[in-house]
Short mmCIF file of C-alpha atoms and ligand atoms in Angstrom, two decimals:
data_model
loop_
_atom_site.label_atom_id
_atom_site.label_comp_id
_atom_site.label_asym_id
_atom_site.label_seq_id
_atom_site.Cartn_x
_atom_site.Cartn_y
_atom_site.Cartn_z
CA UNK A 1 10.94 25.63 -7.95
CA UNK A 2 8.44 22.98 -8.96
CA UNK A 3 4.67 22.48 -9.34
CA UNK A 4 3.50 19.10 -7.68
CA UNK A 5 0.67 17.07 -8.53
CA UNK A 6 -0.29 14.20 -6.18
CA UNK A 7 -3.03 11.84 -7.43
CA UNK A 8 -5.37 9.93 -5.22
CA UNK A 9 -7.22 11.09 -2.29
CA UNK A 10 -6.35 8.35 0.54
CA UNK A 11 -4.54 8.90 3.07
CA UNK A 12 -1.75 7.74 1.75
CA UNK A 13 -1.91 10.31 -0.34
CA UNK A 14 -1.89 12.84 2.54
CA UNK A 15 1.16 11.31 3.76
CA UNK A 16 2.85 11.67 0.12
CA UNK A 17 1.54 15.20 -0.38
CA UNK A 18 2.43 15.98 3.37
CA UNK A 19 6.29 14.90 2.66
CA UNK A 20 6.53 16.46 -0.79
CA UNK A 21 5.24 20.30 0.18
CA UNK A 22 8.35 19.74 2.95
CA UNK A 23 11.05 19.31 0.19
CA UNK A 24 12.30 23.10 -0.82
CA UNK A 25 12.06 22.11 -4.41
CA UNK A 26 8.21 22.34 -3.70
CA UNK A 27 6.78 25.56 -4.97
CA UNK A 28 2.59 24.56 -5.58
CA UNK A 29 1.10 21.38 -4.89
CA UNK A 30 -1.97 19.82 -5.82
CA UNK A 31 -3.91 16.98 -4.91
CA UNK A 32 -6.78 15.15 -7.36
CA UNK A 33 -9.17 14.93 -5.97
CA UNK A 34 -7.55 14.93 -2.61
CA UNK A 35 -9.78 15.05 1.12
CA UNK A 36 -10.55 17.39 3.33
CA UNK A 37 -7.34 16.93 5.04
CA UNK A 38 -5.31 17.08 2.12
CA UNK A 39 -7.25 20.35 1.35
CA UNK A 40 -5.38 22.04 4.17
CA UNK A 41 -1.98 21.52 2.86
CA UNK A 42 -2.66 21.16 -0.78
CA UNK A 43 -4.97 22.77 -3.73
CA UNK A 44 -7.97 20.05 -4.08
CA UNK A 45 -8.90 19.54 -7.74
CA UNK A 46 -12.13 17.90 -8.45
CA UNK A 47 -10.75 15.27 -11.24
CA UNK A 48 -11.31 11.53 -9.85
CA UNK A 49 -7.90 9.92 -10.15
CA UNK A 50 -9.22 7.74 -13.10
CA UNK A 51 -10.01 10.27 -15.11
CA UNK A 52 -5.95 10.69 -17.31
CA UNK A 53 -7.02 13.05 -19.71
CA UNK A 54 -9.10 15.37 -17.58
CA UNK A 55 -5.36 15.19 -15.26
CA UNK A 56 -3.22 15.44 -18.30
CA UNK A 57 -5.26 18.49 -19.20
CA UNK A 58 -5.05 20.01 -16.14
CA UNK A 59 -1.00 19.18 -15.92
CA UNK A 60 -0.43 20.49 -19.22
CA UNK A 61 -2.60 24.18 -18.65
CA UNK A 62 -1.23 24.38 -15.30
CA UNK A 63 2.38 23.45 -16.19
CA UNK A 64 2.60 20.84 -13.88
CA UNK A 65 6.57 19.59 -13.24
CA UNK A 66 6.40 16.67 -11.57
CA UNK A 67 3.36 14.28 -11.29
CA UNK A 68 3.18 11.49 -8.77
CA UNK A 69 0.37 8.53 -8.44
CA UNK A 70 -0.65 7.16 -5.72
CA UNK A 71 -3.57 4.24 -6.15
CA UNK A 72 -3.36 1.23 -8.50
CA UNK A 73 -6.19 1.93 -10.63
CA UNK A 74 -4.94 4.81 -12.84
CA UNK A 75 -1.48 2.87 -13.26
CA UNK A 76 -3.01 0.00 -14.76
CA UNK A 77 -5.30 2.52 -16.85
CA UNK A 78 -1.63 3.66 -18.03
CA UNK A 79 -1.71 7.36 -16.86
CA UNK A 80 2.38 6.90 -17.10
CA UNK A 81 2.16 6.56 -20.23
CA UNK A 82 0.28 8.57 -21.51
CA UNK A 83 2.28 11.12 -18.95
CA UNK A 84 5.16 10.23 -20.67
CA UNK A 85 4.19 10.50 -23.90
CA UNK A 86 3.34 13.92 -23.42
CA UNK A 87 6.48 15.14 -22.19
CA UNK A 88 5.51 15.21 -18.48
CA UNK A 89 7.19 13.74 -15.44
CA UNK A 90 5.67 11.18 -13.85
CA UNK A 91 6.61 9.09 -10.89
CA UNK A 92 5.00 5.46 -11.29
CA UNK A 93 5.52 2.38 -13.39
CA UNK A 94 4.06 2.19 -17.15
CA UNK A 95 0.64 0.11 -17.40
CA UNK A 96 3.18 -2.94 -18.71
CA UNK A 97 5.20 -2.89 -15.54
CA UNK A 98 1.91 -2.19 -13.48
CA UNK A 99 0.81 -5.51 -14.46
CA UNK A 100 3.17 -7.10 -11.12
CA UNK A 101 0.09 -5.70 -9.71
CA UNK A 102 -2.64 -6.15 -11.68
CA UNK A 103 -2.14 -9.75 -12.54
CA UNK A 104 -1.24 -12.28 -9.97
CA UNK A 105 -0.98 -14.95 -12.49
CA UNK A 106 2.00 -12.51 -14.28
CA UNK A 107 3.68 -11.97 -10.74
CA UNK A 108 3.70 -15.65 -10.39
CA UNK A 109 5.22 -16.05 -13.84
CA UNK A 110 7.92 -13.59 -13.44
CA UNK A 111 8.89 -14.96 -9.91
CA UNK A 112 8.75 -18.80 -11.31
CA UNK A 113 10.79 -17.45 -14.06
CA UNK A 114 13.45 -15.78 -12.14
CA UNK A 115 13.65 -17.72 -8.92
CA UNK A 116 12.35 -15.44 -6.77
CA UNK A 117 10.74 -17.42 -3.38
CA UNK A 118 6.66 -17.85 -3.23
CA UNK A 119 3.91 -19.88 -2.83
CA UNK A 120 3.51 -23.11 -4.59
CA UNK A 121 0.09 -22.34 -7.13
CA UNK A 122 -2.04 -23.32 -9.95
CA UNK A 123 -4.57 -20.47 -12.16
CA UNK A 124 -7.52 -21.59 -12.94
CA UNK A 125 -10.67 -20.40 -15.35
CA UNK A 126 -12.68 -23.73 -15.38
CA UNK A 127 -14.33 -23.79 -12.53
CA UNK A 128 -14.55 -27.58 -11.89
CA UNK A 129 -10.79 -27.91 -12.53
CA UNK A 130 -10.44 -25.30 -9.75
CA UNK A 131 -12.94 -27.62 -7.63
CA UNK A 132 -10.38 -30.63 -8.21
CA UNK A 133 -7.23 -28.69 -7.28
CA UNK A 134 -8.72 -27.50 -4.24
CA UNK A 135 -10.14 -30.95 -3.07
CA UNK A 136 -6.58 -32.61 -4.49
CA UNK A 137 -4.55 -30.24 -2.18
CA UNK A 138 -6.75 -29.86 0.92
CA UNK A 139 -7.57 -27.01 3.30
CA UNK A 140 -5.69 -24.48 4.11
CA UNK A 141 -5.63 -23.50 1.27
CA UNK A 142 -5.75 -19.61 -0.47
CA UNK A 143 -7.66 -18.54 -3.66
CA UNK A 144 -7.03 -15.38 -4.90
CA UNK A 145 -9.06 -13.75 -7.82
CA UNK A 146 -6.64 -12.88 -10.83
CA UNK A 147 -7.34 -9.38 -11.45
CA UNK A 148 -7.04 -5.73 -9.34
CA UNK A 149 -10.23 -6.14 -6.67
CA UNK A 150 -9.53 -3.45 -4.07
CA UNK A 151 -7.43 -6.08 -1.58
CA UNK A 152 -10.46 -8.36 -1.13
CA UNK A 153 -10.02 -10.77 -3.63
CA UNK A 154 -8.11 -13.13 -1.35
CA UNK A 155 -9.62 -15.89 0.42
CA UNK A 156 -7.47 -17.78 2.83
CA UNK A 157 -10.02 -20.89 3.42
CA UNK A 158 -9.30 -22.90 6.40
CA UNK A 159 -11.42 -25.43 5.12
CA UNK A 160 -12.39 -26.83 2.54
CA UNK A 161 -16.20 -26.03 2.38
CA UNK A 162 -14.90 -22.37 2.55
CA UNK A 163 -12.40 -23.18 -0.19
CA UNK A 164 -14.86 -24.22 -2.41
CA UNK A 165 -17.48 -21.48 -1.62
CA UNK A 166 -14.50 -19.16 -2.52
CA UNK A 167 -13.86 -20.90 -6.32
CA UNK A 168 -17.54 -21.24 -6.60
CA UNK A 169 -18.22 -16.89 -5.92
CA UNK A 170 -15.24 -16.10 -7.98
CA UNK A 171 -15.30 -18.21 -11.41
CA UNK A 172 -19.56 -17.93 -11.30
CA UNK A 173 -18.53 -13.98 -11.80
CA UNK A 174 -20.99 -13.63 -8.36
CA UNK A 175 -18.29 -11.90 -6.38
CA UNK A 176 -16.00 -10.07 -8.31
CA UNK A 177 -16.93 -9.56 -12.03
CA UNK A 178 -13.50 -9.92 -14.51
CA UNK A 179 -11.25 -9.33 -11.99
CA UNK A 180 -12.21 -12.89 -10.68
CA UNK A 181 -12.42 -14.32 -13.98
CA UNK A 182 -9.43 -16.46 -13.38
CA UNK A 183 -8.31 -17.29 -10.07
CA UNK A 184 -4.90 -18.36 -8.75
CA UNK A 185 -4.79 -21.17 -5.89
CA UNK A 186 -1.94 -21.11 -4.00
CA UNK A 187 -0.42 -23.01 -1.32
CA UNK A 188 -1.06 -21.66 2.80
CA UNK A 189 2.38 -20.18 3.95
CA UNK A 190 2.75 -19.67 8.01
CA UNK A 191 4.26 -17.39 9.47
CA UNK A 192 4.74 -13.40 10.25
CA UNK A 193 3.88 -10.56 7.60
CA UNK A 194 6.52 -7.95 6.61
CA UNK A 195 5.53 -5.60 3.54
CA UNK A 196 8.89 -3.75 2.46
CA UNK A 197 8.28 -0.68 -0.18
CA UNK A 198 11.67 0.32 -2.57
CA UNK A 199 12.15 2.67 -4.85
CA UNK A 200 13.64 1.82 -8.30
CA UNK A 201 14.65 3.52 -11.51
CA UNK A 202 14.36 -0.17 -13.39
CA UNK A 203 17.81 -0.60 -12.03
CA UNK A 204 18.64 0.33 -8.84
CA UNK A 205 16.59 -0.77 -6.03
CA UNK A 206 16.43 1.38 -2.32
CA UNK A 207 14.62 -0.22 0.04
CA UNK A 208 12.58 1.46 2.39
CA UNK A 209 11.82 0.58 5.92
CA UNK A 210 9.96 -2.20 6.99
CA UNK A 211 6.43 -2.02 7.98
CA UNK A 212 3.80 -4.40 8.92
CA UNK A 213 -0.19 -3.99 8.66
CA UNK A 214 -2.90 -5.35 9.62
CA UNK A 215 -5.07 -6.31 7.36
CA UNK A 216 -7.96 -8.08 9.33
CA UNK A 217 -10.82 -5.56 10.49
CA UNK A 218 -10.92 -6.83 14.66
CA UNK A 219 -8.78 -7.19 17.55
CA UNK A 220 -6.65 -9.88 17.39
CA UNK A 221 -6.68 -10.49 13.93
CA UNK A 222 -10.49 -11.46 13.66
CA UNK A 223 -12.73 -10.56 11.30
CA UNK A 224 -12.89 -9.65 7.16
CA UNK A 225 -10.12 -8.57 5.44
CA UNK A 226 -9.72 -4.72 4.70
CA UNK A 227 -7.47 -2.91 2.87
CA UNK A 228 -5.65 -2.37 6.43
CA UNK A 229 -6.66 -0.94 9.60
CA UNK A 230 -2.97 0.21 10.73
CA UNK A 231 0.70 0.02 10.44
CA UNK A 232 3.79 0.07 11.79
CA UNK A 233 7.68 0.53 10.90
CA UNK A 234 10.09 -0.81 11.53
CA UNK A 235 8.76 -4.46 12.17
CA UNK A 236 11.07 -5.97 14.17
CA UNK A 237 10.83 -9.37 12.32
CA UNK A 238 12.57 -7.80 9.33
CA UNK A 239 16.22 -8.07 10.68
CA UNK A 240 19.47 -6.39 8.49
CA UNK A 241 20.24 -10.42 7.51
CA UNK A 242 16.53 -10.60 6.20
CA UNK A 243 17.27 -7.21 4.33
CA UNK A 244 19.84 -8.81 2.93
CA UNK A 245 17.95 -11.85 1.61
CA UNK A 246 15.06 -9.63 0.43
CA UNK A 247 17.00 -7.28 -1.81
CA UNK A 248 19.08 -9.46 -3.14
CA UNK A 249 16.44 -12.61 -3.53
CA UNK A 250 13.20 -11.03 -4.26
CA UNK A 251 13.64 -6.65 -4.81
CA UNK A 252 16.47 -6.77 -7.20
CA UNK A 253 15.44 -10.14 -9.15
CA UNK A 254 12.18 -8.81 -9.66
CA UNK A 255 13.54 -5.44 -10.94
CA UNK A 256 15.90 -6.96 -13.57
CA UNK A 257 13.67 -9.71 -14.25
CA UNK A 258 10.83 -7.18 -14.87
CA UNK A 259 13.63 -5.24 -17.08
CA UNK A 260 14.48 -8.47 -19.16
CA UNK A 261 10.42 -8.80 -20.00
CA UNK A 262 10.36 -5.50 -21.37
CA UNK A 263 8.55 -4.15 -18.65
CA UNK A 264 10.96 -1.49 -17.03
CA UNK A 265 9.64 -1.16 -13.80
CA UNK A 266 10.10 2.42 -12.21
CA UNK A 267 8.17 3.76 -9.19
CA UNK A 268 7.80 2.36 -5.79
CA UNK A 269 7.63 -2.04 -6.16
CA UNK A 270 5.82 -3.00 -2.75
CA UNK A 271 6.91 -6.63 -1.88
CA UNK A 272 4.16 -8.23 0.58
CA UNK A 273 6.52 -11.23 2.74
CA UNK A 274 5.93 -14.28 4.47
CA UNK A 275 8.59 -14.96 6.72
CA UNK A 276 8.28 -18.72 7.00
CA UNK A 277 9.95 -21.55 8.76
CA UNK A 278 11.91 -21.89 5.71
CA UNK A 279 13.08 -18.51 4.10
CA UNK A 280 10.74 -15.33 3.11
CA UNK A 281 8.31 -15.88 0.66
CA UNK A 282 6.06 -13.14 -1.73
CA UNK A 283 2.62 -12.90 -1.35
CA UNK A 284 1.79 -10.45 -3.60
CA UNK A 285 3.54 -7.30 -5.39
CA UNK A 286 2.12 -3.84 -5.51
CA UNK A 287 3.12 -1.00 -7.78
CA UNK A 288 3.02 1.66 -5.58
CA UNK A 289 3.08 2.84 -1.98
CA UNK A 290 1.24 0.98 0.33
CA UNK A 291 -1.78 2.41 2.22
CA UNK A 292 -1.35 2.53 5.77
CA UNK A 293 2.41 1.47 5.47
CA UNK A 294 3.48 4.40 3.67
CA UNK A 295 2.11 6.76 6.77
CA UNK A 296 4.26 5.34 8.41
CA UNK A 297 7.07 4.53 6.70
CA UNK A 298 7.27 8.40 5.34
CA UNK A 299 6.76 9.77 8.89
CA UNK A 300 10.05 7.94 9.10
CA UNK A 301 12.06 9.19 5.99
CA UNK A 302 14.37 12.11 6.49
CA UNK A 303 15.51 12.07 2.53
CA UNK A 304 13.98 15.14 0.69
CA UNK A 305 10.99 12.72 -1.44
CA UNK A 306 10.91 14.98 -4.05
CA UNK A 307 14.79 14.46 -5.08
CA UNK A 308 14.10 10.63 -4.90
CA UNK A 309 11.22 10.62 -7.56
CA UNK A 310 13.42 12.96 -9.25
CA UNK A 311 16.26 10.42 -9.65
CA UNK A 312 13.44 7.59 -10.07
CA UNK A 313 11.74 9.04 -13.56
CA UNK A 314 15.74 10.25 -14.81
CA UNK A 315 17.37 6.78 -13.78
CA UNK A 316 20.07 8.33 -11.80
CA UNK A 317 18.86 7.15 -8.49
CA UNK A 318 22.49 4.58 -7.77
CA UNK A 319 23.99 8.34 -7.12
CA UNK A 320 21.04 8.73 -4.02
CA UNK A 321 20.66 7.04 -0.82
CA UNK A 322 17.62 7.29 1.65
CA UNK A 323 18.18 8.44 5.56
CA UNK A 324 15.81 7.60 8.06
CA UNK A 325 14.79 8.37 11.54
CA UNK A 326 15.56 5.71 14.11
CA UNK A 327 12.15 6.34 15.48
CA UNK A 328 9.32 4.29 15.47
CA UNK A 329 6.16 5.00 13.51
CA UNK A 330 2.80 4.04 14.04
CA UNK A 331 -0.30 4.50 12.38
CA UNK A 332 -3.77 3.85 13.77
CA UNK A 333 -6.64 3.79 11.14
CA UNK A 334 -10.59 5.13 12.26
CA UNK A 335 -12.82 3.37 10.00
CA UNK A 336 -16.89 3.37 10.17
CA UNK A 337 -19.21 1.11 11.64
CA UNK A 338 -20.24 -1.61 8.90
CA UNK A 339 -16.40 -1.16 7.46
CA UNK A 340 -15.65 -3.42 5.12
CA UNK A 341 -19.04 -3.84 3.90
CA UNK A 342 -21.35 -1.02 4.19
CA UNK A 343 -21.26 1.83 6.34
CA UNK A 344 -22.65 5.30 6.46
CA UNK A 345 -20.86 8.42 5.43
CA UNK A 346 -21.31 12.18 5.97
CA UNK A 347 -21.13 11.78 9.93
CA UNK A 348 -19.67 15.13 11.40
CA UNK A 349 -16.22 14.65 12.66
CA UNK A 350 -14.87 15.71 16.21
CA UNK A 351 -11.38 16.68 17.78
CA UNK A 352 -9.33 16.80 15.04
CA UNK A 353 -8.26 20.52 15.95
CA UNK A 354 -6.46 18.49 19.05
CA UNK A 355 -2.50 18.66 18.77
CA UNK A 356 0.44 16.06 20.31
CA UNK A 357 3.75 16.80 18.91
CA UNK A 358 5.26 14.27 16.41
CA UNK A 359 1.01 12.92 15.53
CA UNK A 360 -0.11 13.93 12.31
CA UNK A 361 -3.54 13.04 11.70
CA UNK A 362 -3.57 11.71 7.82
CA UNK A 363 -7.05 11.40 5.93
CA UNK A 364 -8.30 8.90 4.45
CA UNK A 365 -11.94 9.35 3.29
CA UNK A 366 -13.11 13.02 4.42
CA UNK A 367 -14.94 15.07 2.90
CA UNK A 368 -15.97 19.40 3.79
CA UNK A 369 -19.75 19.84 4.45
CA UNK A 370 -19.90 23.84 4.64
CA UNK A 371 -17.54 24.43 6.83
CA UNK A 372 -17.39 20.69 9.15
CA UNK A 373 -15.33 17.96 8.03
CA UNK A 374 -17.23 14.91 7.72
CA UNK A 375 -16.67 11.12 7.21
CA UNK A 376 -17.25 10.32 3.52
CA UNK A 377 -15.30 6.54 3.49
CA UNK A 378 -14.91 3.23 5.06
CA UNK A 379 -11.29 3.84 6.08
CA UNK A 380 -11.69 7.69 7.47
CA UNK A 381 -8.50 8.43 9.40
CA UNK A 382 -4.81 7.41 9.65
CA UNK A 383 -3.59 8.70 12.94
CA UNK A 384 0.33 8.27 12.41
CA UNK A 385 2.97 9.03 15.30
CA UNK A 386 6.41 8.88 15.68
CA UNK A 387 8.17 7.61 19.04
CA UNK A 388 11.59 6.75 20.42
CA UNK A 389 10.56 3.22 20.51
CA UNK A 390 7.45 1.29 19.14
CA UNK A 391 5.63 1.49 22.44
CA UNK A 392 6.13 5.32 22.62
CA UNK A 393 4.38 5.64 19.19
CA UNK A 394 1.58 3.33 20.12
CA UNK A 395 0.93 5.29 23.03
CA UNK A 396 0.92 8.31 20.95
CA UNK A 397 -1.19 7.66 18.28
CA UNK A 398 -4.07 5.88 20.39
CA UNK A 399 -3.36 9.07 23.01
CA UNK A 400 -4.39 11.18 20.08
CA UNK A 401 -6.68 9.09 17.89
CA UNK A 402 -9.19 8.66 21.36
CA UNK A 403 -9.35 12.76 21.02
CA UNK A 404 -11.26 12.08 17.76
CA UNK A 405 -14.81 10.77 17.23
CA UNK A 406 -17.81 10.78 14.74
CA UNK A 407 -20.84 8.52 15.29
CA UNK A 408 -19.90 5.17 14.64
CA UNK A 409 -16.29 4.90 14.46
CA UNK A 410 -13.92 2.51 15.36
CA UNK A 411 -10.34 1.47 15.18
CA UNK A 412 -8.44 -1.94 16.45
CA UNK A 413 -7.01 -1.47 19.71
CA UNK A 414 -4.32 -3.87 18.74
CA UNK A 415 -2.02 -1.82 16.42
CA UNK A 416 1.98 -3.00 16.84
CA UNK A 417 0.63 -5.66 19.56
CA UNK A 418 3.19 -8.52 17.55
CA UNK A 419 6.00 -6.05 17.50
CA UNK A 420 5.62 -5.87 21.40
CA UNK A 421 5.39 -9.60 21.57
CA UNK A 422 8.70 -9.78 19.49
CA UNK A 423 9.68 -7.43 21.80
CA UNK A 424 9.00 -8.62 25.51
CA UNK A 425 10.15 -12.25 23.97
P1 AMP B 501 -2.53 -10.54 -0.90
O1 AMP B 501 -3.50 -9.49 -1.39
O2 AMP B 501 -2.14 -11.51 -1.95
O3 AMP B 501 -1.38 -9.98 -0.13
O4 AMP B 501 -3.34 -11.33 0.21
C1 AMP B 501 -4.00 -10.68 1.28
C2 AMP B 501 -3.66 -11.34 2.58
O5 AMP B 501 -4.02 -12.73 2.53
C3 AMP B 501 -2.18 -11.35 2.88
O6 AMP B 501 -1.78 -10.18 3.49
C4 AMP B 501 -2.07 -12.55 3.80
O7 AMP B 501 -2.47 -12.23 5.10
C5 AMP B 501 -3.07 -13.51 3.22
N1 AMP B 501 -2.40 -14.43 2.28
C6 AMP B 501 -2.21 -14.26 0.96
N2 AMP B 501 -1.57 -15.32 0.41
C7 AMP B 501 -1.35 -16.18 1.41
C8 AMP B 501 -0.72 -17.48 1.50
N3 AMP B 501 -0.23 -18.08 0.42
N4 AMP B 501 -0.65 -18.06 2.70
C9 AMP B 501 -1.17 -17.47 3.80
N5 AMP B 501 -1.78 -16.28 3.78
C10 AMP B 501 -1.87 -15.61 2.62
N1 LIG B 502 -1.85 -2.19 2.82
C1 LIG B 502 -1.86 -3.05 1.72
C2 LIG B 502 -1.86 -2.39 0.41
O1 LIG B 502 -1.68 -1.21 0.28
O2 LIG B 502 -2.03 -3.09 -0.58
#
């Protein structure tokens, strides 16, 4: 029997802790710092997740057996590492590997390197070189700044003026300190979205399901960019022949070529896909679980989670193979008024007491005021369900997620509307 820590407090760190405490090789789990949802399945503990030696403290006095991350930030801080070193289990990539992530301009090299399909693109620190590309190449065109900046460092200009404006915030340090001290510019890419999570042990690679989300903050696509206002799996864009192409073009090449750098790459590897006109292309790579794709993707997994992170951190995981359920999962995020940019937080939250079978209601950014739960983030909810078709689960999760309400929230109405569309085509 094992002692769990989760780290991260999102909800897709609900979802994670949610799966885990159903594996029977879960004794204890704990979440830091966890939500107020989380708190109801899980044992809070007040250390942010940034904070590695305050967690390695607490996993060595409390014995921990298996620790598992969830956000970006403490992966490129190198918690693994210093995990590792330690003697502990953890599930995630070392801060080397991490670095898929946390540069763009090293994800570039490594897929230039070993073939794998993307974007056309130039880095830039000068700014007036970066001026020249972008007026050489013409609008669209995308500049992304270099470094980790919460999902919002990508600017997909469809002009030029905006283009510009985008080089000018991000190499004058305006918009997003270091992290935009270098930008990449990259070619436009049409087409449809896919993001497809695998685990690997630095060798094999299991795909997950498919999942799409969106990542715009209004109906039909309109509005800022946000670290994603819903999800759903499977996306029906992603058929077994694109599979196919994915593992064996982009997951697997990636893997070894991460591997050959020195960089063994264990955790979850999060490819986000362009399906274009002429083959799939990576947008990015993530090293970890996606946030809302993983509520729904693990609503989805059958597999006990805990014997896959297992095999992950040992390297056994070519003897494992994931099961699924042939469901469809949806998952509907709340945010608050003013989300992405400012909002207010501490708003008292109503109906989440409300049941539907097969909806679980993840949190996101919640928080315990005496006894109420209140909103205490821009991205507050993930209201996940599972149905015997997409349209089932849509139904579902908006049937529950209109139970729920705090003063200004909102979610898009829209979630799975291109799945549909595939569908009724
Ligand atoms: P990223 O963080 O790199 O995935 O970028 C965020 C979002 O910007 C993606 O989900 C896409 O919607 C969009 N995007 C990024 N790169 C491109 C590109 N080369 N062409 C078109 N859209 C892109
Ligand atoms: N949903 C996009 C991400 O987790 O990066």
């Amino acid at each position: 029997m094992m002692k769990i820590l989760v780290v991260g407090g999102g909800g897709r760190e609900h979802a994670i802790v949610w799966k885990l405490a159903q594996s029977p090789l879960c004794d204890e789990i704990y979440c830091a710092p966890g939500n107020a949802g989380i708190a109801q399945i899980a044992d809070c503990v007040n250390i942010p997740a940034e904070d590695i030696d305050s967690l390695l403290d607490f996993a060595q006095a409390e014995d921990i057996d298996l620790t598992v991350v969830g956000p970006e930030a403490p992966l490129s801080l190198g918690i693994v590492d210093k995990f590792t070193a330690a003697g502990r289990k953890i599930f995630g990539p070392s801060q080397s590997a991490a670095l898929i992530e946390g540069s763009k301009e090293l994800a570039k090299q490594i897929m230039e390197k070993y073939g794998i399909p993307t974007a056309k693109y130039q880095s830039f620190t000068d700014k007036e070189q970066a001026l020249a590309y972008v007026r050489k190449q013409g609008a669209p065109i995308v500049v992304k700044a270099d470094g980790l900046a919460a999902g919002k460092g990508v600017v997909v200009a469809e002009t030029l003026a905006e283009a510009e404006q985008a080089v000018e915030d991000m190499l004058s340090g305006n918009a997003f300190g270091a992290a935009g001290a270098k930008v990449v510019i990259e070619e436009f890419l049409a087409g449809e979205e896919v993001s497809v999570l695998a685990f690997t042990d630095g060798h094999t690679v299991l795909p997950m399901v498919s999942a799409q989300d969106h990542k715009r903050a209004f109906d039909g696509d309109k509005g800022p960019n946000t670290g994603g206002m819903g999800a759903y799996s499977p996306a029906p864009v992603y058929t077994p022949a694109l599979a196919e192409e994915v593992l064996h073009k982009v997951l697997q090449p990636a893997v070894d070529g991460l591997r050959a750098e020195g960089r063994l790459y264990k955790g979850v590897l999060y490819a986000g896909l362009m399906v274009t006109a002429d083959g799939v292309k990576v947008l990015e790579f993530n090293a970890r679980f996606g946030d809302p794709e993983t509520q729904a993707v693990l609503a989805r997994l059958k597999s006990d989670l805990v014997e896959i992170m297992l095999a992950v951190i040992d390297g056994t995981l070519a003897e494992k193979q994931l099961e699924w359920y042939d469901d469809a999962a949806v998952c509907v995020v709340i945010a608050s008024g003013g989300y992405p940019g400012h909002y207010a937080k501490g708003q008292p939250i109503s109906g989440l007491d409300d049941d539907l079978p097969d909806t679980y209601v993840f949190h996101a950014g919640t928080a315990y005021a005496g006894q109420k739960i209140v909103a205490n983030g821009g991205r507050v909810l993930g209201v996940t369900a599972r149905g015997a078709d997409i349209r089932q689960a849509i139904d579902r999760a908006y049937q529950r997620a209109d139970r729920i309400h705090y003063e200004g929230c909102f979610c898009r109405r829209d979630i799975g509307h291109r799945a549909l569309e595939r569908g009724n085509k």
